[in-house]
Every structure is written in C-alpha cells, then in structure tokens.
XYZ file of N, CA and C in Angstrom:
402
model
N 5.711 -21.021 -8.429
C 5.237 -21.670 -7.221
C 6.338 -21.701 -6.168
N 7.551 -22.044 -6.601
C 8.656 -22.088 -5.646
C 8.890 -20.716 -5.020
N 8.810 -19.676 -5.846
C 9.014 -18.318 -5.331
C 7.943 -17.947 -4.325
N 6.708 -18.317 -4.603
C 5.613 -18.030 -3.678
C 5.753 -18.843 -2.403
N 6.068 -20.117 -2.557
C 6.250 -20.966 -1.374
C 7.421 -20.480 -0.528
N 8.477 -20.009 -1.187
C 9.638 -19.492 -0.475
C 9.330 -18.238 0.320
N 8.291 -17.520 -0.059
C 7.876 -16.312 0.655
C 6.770 -16.633 1.659
N 6.447 -17.914 1.802
C 5.365 -18.339 2.680
C 4.045 -17.680 2.316
N 3.784 -17.601 1.017
C 2.523 -17.022 0.547
C 1.354 -17.851 1.060
N 0.297 -17.169 1.424
C -0.911 -17.885 1.836
C -1.561 -18.492 0.592
N -2.458 -19.422 0.800
C -3.186 -20.003 -0.333
C -3.999 -18.931 -1.058
N -4.465 -17.930 -0.325
C -5.205 -16.825 -0.927
C -4.298 -16.012 -1.856
N -3.106 -15.688 -1.357
C -2.148 -14.930 -2.165
C -1.712 -15.736 -3.383
N -1.454 -17.003 -3.183
C -1.060 -17.891 -4.269
C -2.084 -17.836 -5.400
N -3.345 -17.982 -5.062
C -4.406 -17.951 -6.065
C -4.483 -16.591 -6.759
N -4.348 -15.510 -5.995
C -4.406 -14.167 -6.579
C -3.257 -13.889 -7.521
N -2.051 -14.301 -7.142
C -0.874 -14.089 -7.990
C -1.004 -14.914 -9.271
N -1.332 -16.188 -9.136
C -1.438 -17.042 -10.319
C -2.550 -16.578 -11.254
N -3.656 -16.135 -10.697
C -4.753 -15.611 -11.513
C -4.298 -14.432 -12.359
N -3.540 -13.533 -11.758
C -3.066 -12.367 -12.499
C -2.004 -12.733 -13.535
N -1.110 -13.646 -13.210
C -0.096 -14.066 -14.181
C -0.763 -14.749 -15.370
N -1.695 -15.658 -15.098
C -2.402 -16.351 -16.182
C -3.168 -15.356 -17.031
N -3.835 -14.408 -16.396
C -4.656 -13.436 -17.120
C -3.831 -12.445 -17.937
N -2.615 -12.180 -17.503
C -1.781 -11.228 -18.245
C -1.384 -11.780 -19.615
N -0.780 -12.921 -19.666
C -0.449 -13.543 -20.947
C -0.023 -14.985 -20.726
N -0.640 -15.598 -19.753
C -0.411 -17.005 -19.504
C 0.984 -17.359 -19.031
N 1.702 -16.409 -18.458
C 3.051 -16.676 -17.974
C 4.139 -16.393 -18.989
N 3.770 -15.790 -20.101
C 4.752 -15.434 -21.131
C 5.595 -14.266 -20.633
N 6.895 -14.357 -20.815
C 7.803 -13.310 -20.332
C 8.089 -12.245 -21.379
N 7.545 -12.396 -22.576
C 7.800 -11.457 -23.672
C 6.766 -10.336 -23.699
N 6.858 -9.523 -24.736
C 5.927 -8.418 -24.948
C 4.519 -8.956 -25.190
N 3.540 -8.246 -24.668
C 2.145 -8.620 -24.878
C 1.604 -8.015 -26.167
N 2.356 -7.102 -26.778
C 1.908 -6.460 -28.009
C 1.023 -5.256 -27.775
N 0.787 -4.890 -26.526
C -0.066 -3.742 -26.215
C 0.657 -2.729 -25.324
N 1.979 -2.808 -25.342
C 2.780 -1.922 -24.509
C 3.177 -2.528 -23.178
N 2.582 -3.655 -22.845
C 2.907 -4.353 -21.599
C 3.852 -5.507 -21.903
N 4.580 -5.942 -20.881
C 5.515 -7.043 -21.081
C 5.672 -7.862 -19.809
N 5.975 -9.118 -19.972
C 6.335 -9.977 -18.848
C 5.182 -10.558 -18.064
N 5.542 -11.265 -17.007
C 4.584 -11.995 -16.178
C 3.466 -11.132 -15.627
N 3.778 -9.906 -15.261
C 2.778 -9.025 -14.640
C 2.348 -7.890 -15.558
N 2.691 -7.971 -16.832
C 2.283 -6.919 -17.759
C 2.845 -5.563 -17.400
N 4.121 -5.544 -17.016
C 4.746 -4.280 -16.637
C 4.787 -3.334 -17.829
N 4.669 -2.039 -17.550
C 4.715 -0.988 -18.579
C 5.628 0.139 -18.119
N 6.049 0.947 -19.074
C 6.803 2.158 -18.770
C 8.008 1.909 -17.897
N 8.156 2.748 -16.879
C 9.324 2.653 -15.999
C 9.367 1.323 -15.248
N 8.218 0.685 -15.083
C 8.170 -0.603 -14.397
C 8.821 -1.709 -15.231
N 8.919 -1.504 -16.544
C 9.476 -2.528 -17.438
C 10.946 -2.291 -17.768
N 11.512 -1.178 -17.303
C 12.915 -0.884 -17.581
C 13.801 -1.900 -16.865
N 14.770 -2.413 -17.569
C 15.711 -3.413 -17.039
C 15.014 -4.682 -16.556
N 13.889 -5.001 -17.143
C 13.162 -6.214 -16.788
C 13.930 -7.435 -17.280
N 14.212 -8.399 -16.401
C 14.888 -9.613 -16.853
C 14.055 -10.311 -17.930
N 14.705 -10.976 -18.852
C 13.973 -11.649 -19.934
C 13.568 -13.067 -19.569
N 14.163 -13.624 -18.530
C 13.875 -15.009 -18.164
C 12.804 -15.084 -17.077
N 12.134 -16.214 -17.025
C 11.032 -16.383 -16.074
C 11.518 -16.316 -14.626
N 12.703 -16.859 -14.345
C 13.227 -16.796 -12.977
C 13.487 -15.377 -12.524
N 14.090 -14.577 -13.411
C 14.368 -13.179 -13.082
C 13.098 -12.374 -12.894
N 12.106 -12.621 -13.749
C 10.843 -11.902 -13.618
C 10.079 -12.344 -12.366
N 10.128 -13.631 -12.058
C 9.475 -14.112 -10.838
C 10.131 -13.483 -9.613
N 11.460 -13.355 -9.640
C 12.167 -12.722 -8.523
C 11.736 -11.263 -8.382
N 11.692 -10.533 -9.477
C 11.253 -9.127 -9.444
C 9.842 -9.038 -8.854
N 8.969 -9.898 -9.313
C 7.595 -9.890 -8.835
C 7.527 -10.164 -7.333
N 8.285 -11.150 -6.865
C 8.258 -11.489 -5.436
C 8.813 -10.353 -4.577
N 9.876 -9.712 -5.043
C 10.446 -8.580 -4.293
C 9.415 -7.462 -4.179
N 8.748 -7.160 -5.271
C 7.783 -6.061 -5.246
C 6.517 -6.415 -4.476
N 6.104 -7.682 -4.511
C 4.898 -8.083 -3.783
C 5.135 -8.252 -2.291
N 6.324 -8.716 -1.919
C 6.544 -9.096 -0.534
C 7.552 -8.241 0.226
N 8.514 -7.659 -0.455
C 9.617 -7.017 0.253
C 9.632 -5.496 0.187
N 8.846 -4.901 -0.664
C 8.992 -3.478 -0.885
C 7.649 -2.748 -0.885
N 7.045 -2.531 0.281
C 5.746 -1.873 0.338
C 5.773 -0.418 -0.104
N 6.931 0.187 -0.172
C 7.020 1.580 -0.604
C 7.346 1.713 -2.076
N 7.425 0.579 -2.774
C 7.755 0.594 -4.191
C 6.731 1.405 -4.971
N 7.193 2.113 -5.961
C 6.281 2.846 -6.840
C 5.488 1.890 -7.715
N 5.776 0.606 -7.616
C 5.014 -0.378 -8.370
C 3.644 -0.623 -7.751
N 3.466 -0.251 -6.499
C 2.156 -0.340 -5.863
C 1.432 0.977 -6.054
N 0.119 0.937 -6.090
C -0.722 2.084 -6.375
C -1.964 1.974 -5.496
N -2.651 3.060 -5.277
C -3.851 3.019 -4.437
C -5.023 2.352 -5.137
N -4.903 2.084 -6.423
C -5.938 1.348 -7.134
C -6.987 2.195 -7.819
N -6.981 3.483 -7.588
C -7.935 4.360 -8.261
C -9.244 4.520 -7.511
N -10.053 5.430 -7.989
C -11.336 5.748 -7.364
C -12.189 4.488 -7.215
N -12.694 4.296 -6.031
C -13.567 3.168 -5.773
C -12.856 1.861 -5.464
N -11.532 1.881 -5.418
C -10.799 0.638 -5.177
C -10.885 0.191 -3.718
N -11.108 1.144 -2.826
C -11.134 0.828 -1.402
C -9.797 1.030 -0.714
N -8.780 1.430 -1.463
C -7.450 1.642 -0.894
C -7.156 3.136 -0.864
N -6.632 3.590 0.248
C -6.326 5.008 0.398
C -4.929 5.353 -0.101
N -4.053 4.347 -0.151
C -2.670 4.586 -0.561
C -2.092 3.300 -1.143
N -0.932 3.434 -1.769
C -0.226 2.265 -2.283
C 0.130 1.325 -1.133
N 0.540 1.895 -0.027
C 0.893 1.071 1.141
C -0.317 0.284 1.637
N -1.489 0.911 1.601
C -2.722 0.255 2.013
C -3.031 -0.932 1.087
N -2.858 -0.748 -0.208
C -3.082 -1.847 -1.159
C -2.104 -2.985 -0.893
N -0.839 -2.631 -0.657
C 0.181 -3.639 -0.376
C -0.161 -4.409 0.901
N -0.530 -3.713 1.947
C -0.869 -4.360 3.209
C -2.114 -5.235 3.068
N -3.057 -4.793 2.250
C -4.252 -5.602 2.020
C -3.895 -6.919 1.342
N -2.946 -6.875 0.423
C -2.471 -8.106 -0.210
C -1.772 -8.987 0.819
N -0.858 -8.394 1.567
C -0.059 -9.165 2.542
C -0.917 -9.771 3.646
N -1.995 -9.088 4.038
C -2.829 -9.536 5.156
C -4.172 -10.107 4.697
N -4.249 -10.523 3.458
C -5.515 -10.991 2.884
C -6.125 -12.124 3.696
N -7.429 -12.045 3.886
C -8.151 -13.069 4.638
C -9.094 -13.870 3.746
N -9.005 -13.648 2.436
C -9.819 -14.396 1.485
C -9.158 -14.336 0.112
N -9.593 -15.220 -0.767
C -9.104 -15.201 -2.142
C -9.454 -13.861 -2.785
N -10.674 -13.403 -2.543
C -11.122 -12.152 -3.138
C -10.288 -10.964 -2.708
N -9.952 -10.884 -1.421
C -9.182 -9.726 -0.951
C -7.751 -9.758 -1.481
N -7.149 -10.930 -1.561
C -5.786 -11.028 -2.104
C -5.772 -10.680 -3.589
N -6.723 -11.237 -4.320
C -6.778 -10.999 -5.763
C -7.103 -9.545 -6.055
N -8.051 -8.986 -5.332
C -8.430 -7.594 -5.545
C -7.254 -6.659 -5.296
N -6.522 -6.879 -4.210
C -5.390 -6.002 -3.898
C -4.311 -6.107 -4.967
N -3.988 -7.321 -5.398
C -2.953 -7.455 -6.426
C -3.426 -6.894 -7.757
N -4.669 -7.185 -8.125
C -5.197 -6.731 -9.408
C -5.270 -5.209 -9.469
N -5.880 -4.601 -8.482
C -6.087 -3.152 -8.501
C -4.849 -2.360 -8.081
N -4.103 -2.892 -7.130
C -2.989 -2.141 -6.575
C -1.642 -2.419 -7.203
N -1.503 -3.543 -7.901
C -0.194 -3.871 -8.471
C -0.240 -4.016 -9.996
N -1.068 -4.912 -10.511
C -1.098 -5.159 -11.954
C -1.856 -4.052 -12.687
N -2.987 -3.657 -12.164
C -3.795 -2.544 -12.658
C -4.279 -2.695 -14.103
N -4.979 -3.787 -14.405
C -5.567 -3.943 -15.732
C -6.825 -3.086 -15.841
N -7.474 -3.076 -17.002
C -8.761 -2.372 -17.105
C -9.766 -2.948 -16.102
N -10.669 -2.114 -15.635
C -11.652 -2.529 -14.626
C -12.471 -3.736 -15.076
N -12.640 -3.905 -16.370
C -13.413 -5.043 -16.886
C -12.768 -6.386 -16.534
N -11.514 -6.360 -16.124
C -10.780 -7.585 -15.772
C -10.932 -8.005 -14.317
N -11.352 -7.105 -13.458
C -11.344 -7.376 -12.021
C -12.119 -8.643 -11.650
N -13.354 -8.712 -12.065
C -14.207 -9.840 -11.684
C -13.720 -11.141 -12.323
N -13.253 -11.087 -13.567
C -12.731 -12.282 -14.243
C -11.548 -12.864 -13.473
N -10.655 -12.000 -13.037
C -9.465 -12.461 -12.321
C -9.828 -13.026 -10.950
N -10.814 -12.435 -10.320
C -11.266 -12.943 -9.031
C -11.881 -14.334 -9.202
N -12.713 -14.513 -10.221
C -13.332 -15.822 -10.455
C -12.281 -16.876 -10.782
N -11.281 -16.524 -11.579
C -10.204 -17.455 -11.888
C -9.443 -17.815 -10.614
N -9.158 -16.835 -9.774
C -8.453 -17.091 -8.516
C -9.258 -18.029 -7.625
N -10.564 -17.857 -7.595
C -11.402 -18.750 -6.783
C -11.319 -20.187 -7.291
N -11.270 -20.374 -8.604
C -11.113 -21.718 -9.168
C -9.737 -22.300 -8.838
N -8.716 -21.477 -8.965
C -7.361 -21.928 -8.626
C -7.315 -22.355 -7.168
N -7.890 -21.542 -6.299
C -7.914 -21.858 -4.866
C -8.652 -23.170 -4.615
N -9.799 -23.306 -5.256
C -10.632 -24.490 -5.053
C -9.909 -25.773 -5.454
N -9.148 -25.715 -6.543
C -8.529 -26.929 -7.085
C -7.035 -27.079 -6.776
N -6.505 -26.189 -5.945
C -5.108 -26.307 -5.539
C -5.017 -27.165 -4.283
N -4.133 -28.139 -4.326
C -3.961 -29.010 -3.169
C -3.422 -28.215 -1.993
N -4.037 -28.352 -0.855
C -3.625 -27.619 0.344
C -3.088 -28.574 1.385
C-alpha cells in the first residue's frame, strides 16, 4: 500500500494491483510451485535476481508498473486483449478510468495468467475498490 500510495496510484490501479497480488499467491514472496514466484508470479527471465523480501519485490513491481513502460515485463496481452503493444498495455494501466480497465491492463499486459483468471481478478478488484476507504 505504501508503495502504491508513494506512486500516487489511483484507486482503480490500487484495486487492480491488489487483486493480482492476492490472486497470484496471496502476497507470498516464495515459489508458487508451478514455475512462478513472488508477488506477481514472475517466471523465467522476469524472476532472475528477484529479491526474496516483500519490500524488494514491491519495489521491483512498482518500478515495472510505473517507471518503465519499455520494460520487457509488459506485453501486448495476446490476441483479443485490445492492446496493440506492450506500451499500449502499460499506458492503459497508467491512464485507467475504471477498476476494470486498470485490472485488465495489469492482468493481461503484466501478470499474464491463464485467460480463465481474467474475470475472477476483475471481480475481486471491484470488491476491493468497493470496500477500500477513499
């Protein structure tokens, strides 16, 4: 929360980020047992030199979400995602005008879970948004 607040995250972005962290492994910084690890379920080259502590992982996540639109950690989201490029997905997250748009951009363009997760994460984000003090 402090990292998000420090980046002046919108309430929409806050809900989308928390929804994805909770859905990945509830904020666990260790291996997920399926090849993914950490707060955002990083895999492969994205998980190399990943800090083991929650502060270090939160910092990595904030840098990639807010400071580095050209990072290879962003992706166009695949066929049907609505994003033409990784930069487009990143900008959609940064300029989100709803919980759904923020969550969709982070889910499809950054975390990239199986498609079966998209709607679940959006619904969780909507609940987080609804019950988060503003």
